[in-house]
Amino acid sequence: MAGLDAFGTQLQRGNGAGPEVFTAIANVTDITPPALERETIDVTTHGSPDQWREHIGGLKDGGEVSIDINYDPRLHDTLVADLDDPNPRNYKVVWPGTLGDWAFKAILKGFEPEAPHDDKLAASCTFKVSGKPVLNPGI
């Protein structure tokens, strides 16, 4: 197989209740899932073999998630309100079909709407991942 169609991928937002209910964020046109990173720590010494730097793994970071949406203030007021919440919320990137999901906690850190005179209302949202994202494989 050469690849998989991304059409139908969703970013879902948890409501914080128990049991938690996840709802797809409306009108998403593009999703960039968590960009995982790991710091490296330089442990080079004067005795490092052949003067090559040596490194070990440091802290890991879930990075950021970004989405672009066809902005509708009536549908996206919840996202704007999330900027006031300092606590991480549960989200999921749900892959199409039975491919599973990627669950994570995040804080909405940016909401940028735009209203060009010759195009649609749109917005870009950026979420900072808090803690370890969990990949739940599909079938």
mmCIF file of C-alpha atoms in Angstrom:
data_model
loop_
_atom_site.group_PDB
_atom_site.id
_atom_site.type_symbol
_atom_site.label_atom_id
_atom_site.label_comp_id
_atom_site.label_asym_id
_atom_site.label_seq_id
_atom_site.Cartn_x
_atom_site.Cartn_y
_atom_site.Cartn_z
ATOM 1 C CA MET A 1 0.000 0.000 0.000
ATOM 2 C CA ALA A 2 1.397 3.388 -0.983
ATOM 3 C CA GLY A 3 -0.430 5.523 1.561
ATOM 4 C CA LEU A 4 -3.619 6.265 3.444
ATOM 5 C CA ASP A 5 -6.251 8.896 2.739
ATOM 6 C CA ALA A 6 -6.406 11.489 5.535
ATOM 7 C CA PHE A 7 -9.926 12.638 4.619
ATOM 8 C CA GLY A 8 -12.217 12.286 7.632
ATOM 9 C CA THR A 9 -9.550 12.841 10.303
ATOM 10 C CA GLN A 10 -11.016 14.766 13.254
ATOM 11 C CA LEU A 11 -9.794 16.777 16.219
ATOM 12 C CA GLN A 12 -12.155 16.025 19.075
ATOM 13 C CA ARG A 13 -12.476 18.077 22.265
ATOM 14 C CA GLY A 14 -13.371 16.485 25.614
ATOM 15 C CA ASN A 15 -16.062 18.085 27.758
ATOM 16 C CA GLY A 16 -14.303 17.384 31.074
ATOM 17 C CA ALA A 17 -17.299 15.464 32.486
ATOM 18 C CA GLY A 18 -17.309 11.918 33.771
ATOM 19 C CA PRO A 19 -17.687 9.895 31.684
ATOM 20 C CA GLU A 20 -16.016 12.233 29.258
ATOM 21 C CA VAL A 21 -17.719 12.909 25.940
ATOM 22 C CA PHE A 22 -15.649 13.944 22.922
ATOM 23 C CA THR A 23 -17.072 16.128 20.163
ATOM 24 C CA ALA A 24 -15.454 16.854 16.820
ATOM 25 C CA ILE A 25 -14.425 20.468 16.308
ATOM 26 C CA ALA A 26 -16.513 21.706 13.367
ATOM 27 C CA ASN A 27 -15.255 22.693 9.921
ATOM 28 C CA VAL A 28 -11.623 21.619 10.337
ATOM 29 C CA THR A 29 -9.715 21.868 7.046
ATOM 30 C CA ASP A 30 -6.207 20.888 8.208
ATOM 31 C CA ILE A 31 -4.779 19.126 11.274
ATOM 32 C CA THR A 32 -1.146 18.909 12.341
ATOM 33 C CA PRO A 33 -0.959 16.253 15.110
ATOM 34 C CA PRO A 34 1.494 16.362 18.047
ATOM 35 C CA ALA A 35 5.087 16.906 16.991
ATOM 36 C CA LEU A 36 7.012 14.762 19.474
ATOM 37 C CA GLU A 37 10.481 15.879 20.488
ATOM 38 C CA ARG A 38 13.221 14.788 22.834
ATOM 39 C CA GLU A 39 15.959 16.999 24.196
ATOM 40 C CA THR A 40 19.492 15.750 24.018
ATOM 41 C CA ILE A 41 22.090 16.330 26.694
ATOM 42 C CA ASP A 42 25.702 16.779 25.668
ATOM 43 C CA VAL A 43 27.872 14.482 27.805
ATOM 44 C CA THR A 44 31.083 15.019 25.844
ATOM 45 C CA THR A 45 34.254 14.881 27.918
ATOM 46 C CA HIS A 46 37.911 15.520 27.246
ATOM 47 C CA GLY A 47 38.203 11.747 26.935
ATOM 48 C CA SER A 48 35.408 11.239 24.378
ATOM 49 C CA PRO A 49 36.674 8.843 21.668
ATOM 50 C CA ASP A 50 38.262 10.529 18.635
ATOM 51 C CA GLN A 51 36.927 13.961 19.708
ATOM 52 C CA TRP A 52 33.315 13.047 18.817
ATOM 53 C CA ARG A 53 30.521 14.645 20.815
ATOM 54 C CA GLU A 54 28.447 12.224 22.878
ATOM 55 C CA HIS A 55 24.795 12.662 23.833
ATOM 56 C CA ILE A 56 22.111 11.041 25.967
ATOM 57 C CA GLY A 57 18.358 11.506 25.823
ATOM 58 C CA GLY A 58 16.753 14.153 28.010
ATOM 59 C CA LEU A 59 13.167 15.261 28.596
ATOM 60 C CA LYS A 60 10.474 14.544 26.018
ATOM 61 C CA ASP A 61 7.907 17.073 24.808
ATOM 62 C CA GLY A 62 4.554 16.478 23.126
ATOM 63 C CA GLY A 63 5.026 19.607 21.047
ATOM 64 C CA GLU A 64 2.055 21.406 19.564
ATOM 65 C CA VAL A 65 -1.067 20.585 17.613
ATOM 66 C CA SER A 66 -2.471 23.023 15.091
ATOM 67 C CA ILE A 67 -5.691 23.167 13.122
ATOM 68 C CA ASP A 68 -7.126 25.411 10.452
ATOM 69 C CA ILE A 69 -10.889 25.889 10.386
ATOM 70 C CA ASN A 70 -13.576 27.505 8.298
ATOM 71 C CA TYR A 71 -14.439 29.914 11.102
ATOM 72 C CA ASP A 72 -18.034 30.320 12.245
ATOM 73 C CA PRO A 73 -18.277 32.385 15.453
ATOM 74 C CA ARG A 74 -21.493 30.536 16.360
ATOM 75 C CA LEU A 75 -19.743 27.153 16.222
ATOM 76 C CA HIS A 76 -16.336 28.062 17.605
ATOM 77 C CA ASP A 77 -17.151 30.223 20.651
ATOM 78 C CA THR A 78 -16.108 27.297 22.886
ATOM 79 C CA LEU A 79 -12.608 27.371 21.448
ATOM 80 C CA VAL A 80 -12.302 31.104 22.057
ATOM 81 C CA ALA A 81 -13.477 30.558 25.653
ATOM 82 C CA ASP A 82 -10.793 27.863 26.109
ATOM 83 C CA LEU A 83 -8.154 30.598 26.015
ATOM 84 C CA ASP A 84 -9.352 31.618 29.484
ATOM 85 C CA ASP A 85 -8.852 28.115 30.922
ATOM 86 C CA PRO A 86 -5.321 27.598 32.322
ATOM 87 C CA ASN A 87 -5.869 23.848 32.793
ATOM 88 C CA PRO A 88 -5.147 21.254 30.109
ATOM 89 C CA ARG A 89 -8.186 19.684 28.429
ATOM 90 C CA ASN A 90 -8.448 16.234 26.821
ATOM 91 C CA TYR A 91 -8.350 16.077 23.028
ATOM 92 C CA LYS A 92 -8.068 13.316 20.435
ATOM 93 C CA VAL A 93 -6.902 13.226 16.855
ATOM 94 C CA VAL A 94 -9.176 10.541 15.456
ATOM 95 C CA TRP A 95 -7.847 8.890 12.319
ATOM 96 C CA PRO A 96 -10.240 7.877 9.536
ATOM 97 C CA GLY A 97 -12.071 4.559 9.581
ATOM 98 C CA THR A 98 -10.681 2.081 12.092
ATOM 99 C CA LEU A 99 -7.143 3.521 12.289
ATOM 100 C CA GLY A 100 -7.452 4.535 15.976
ATOM 101 C CA ASP A 101 -6.678 7.834 17.662
ATOM 102 C CA TRP A 102 -4.015 9.873 19.389
ATOM 103 C CA ALA A 103 -5.184 11.134 22.807
ATOM 104 C CA PHE A 104 -3.507 13.998 24.654
ATOM 105 C CA LYS A 105 -4.017 16.837 27.108
ATOM 106 C CA ALA A 106 -3.468 20.346 25.797
ATOM 107 C CA ILE A 107 -3.946 24.038 26.436
ATOM 108 C CA LEU A 108 -5.246 26.284 23.667
ATOM 109 C CA LYS A 109 -2.467 28.845 23.326
ATOM 110 C CA GLY A 110 -3.423 30.622 20.124
ATOM 111 C CA PHE A 111 -6.575 31.490 18.164
ATOM 112 C CA GLU A 112 -6.060 33.592 15.031
ATOM 113 C CA PRO A 113 -9.165 34.462 13.014
ATOM 114 C CA GLU A 114 -8.982 36.129 9.633
ATOM 115 C CA ALA A 115 -11.583 37.827 7.457
ATOM 116 C CA PRO A 116 -10.090 38.715 4.078
ATOM 117 C CA HIS A 117 -12.205 40.799 1.728
ATOM 118 C CA ASP A 118 -12.004 38.166 -1.018
ATOM 119 C CA ASP A 119 -12.117 34.852 0.820
ATOM 120 C CA LYS A 120 -13.828 32.893 3.599
ATOM 121 C CA LEU A 121 -13.743 33.497 7.335
ATOM 122 C CA ALA A 122 -10.995 31.255 8.677
ATOM 123 C CA ALA A 123 -9.018 30.706 11.858
ATOM 124 C CA SER A 124 -5.878 28.901 12.981
ATOM 125 C CA CYS A 125 -5.648 27.354 16.435
ATOM 126 C CA THR A 126 -2.517 26.195 18.247
ATOM 127 C CA PHE A 127 -2.585 23.815 21.212
ATOM 128 C CA LYS A 128 0.357 23.075 23.527
ATOM 129 C CA VAL A 129 0.450 19.406 24.510
ATOM 130 C CA SER A 130 0.876 18.726 28.238
ATOM 131 C CA GLY A 131 2.280 15.322 29.183
ATOM 132 C CA LYS A 132 2.546 12.150 27.124
ATOM 133 C CA PRO A 133 0.286 11.667 24.087
ATOM 134 C CA VAL A 134 -1.160 8.158 23.889
ATOM 135 C CA LEU A 135 -1.508 6.376 20.560
ATOM 136 C CA ASN A 136 -4.519 4.064 20.570
ATOM 137 C CA PRO A 137 -4.031 1.860 17.500
ATOM 138 C CA GLY A 138 -7.010 0.837 15.463
ATOM 139 C CA ILE A 139 -7.760 -2.503 13.931
#
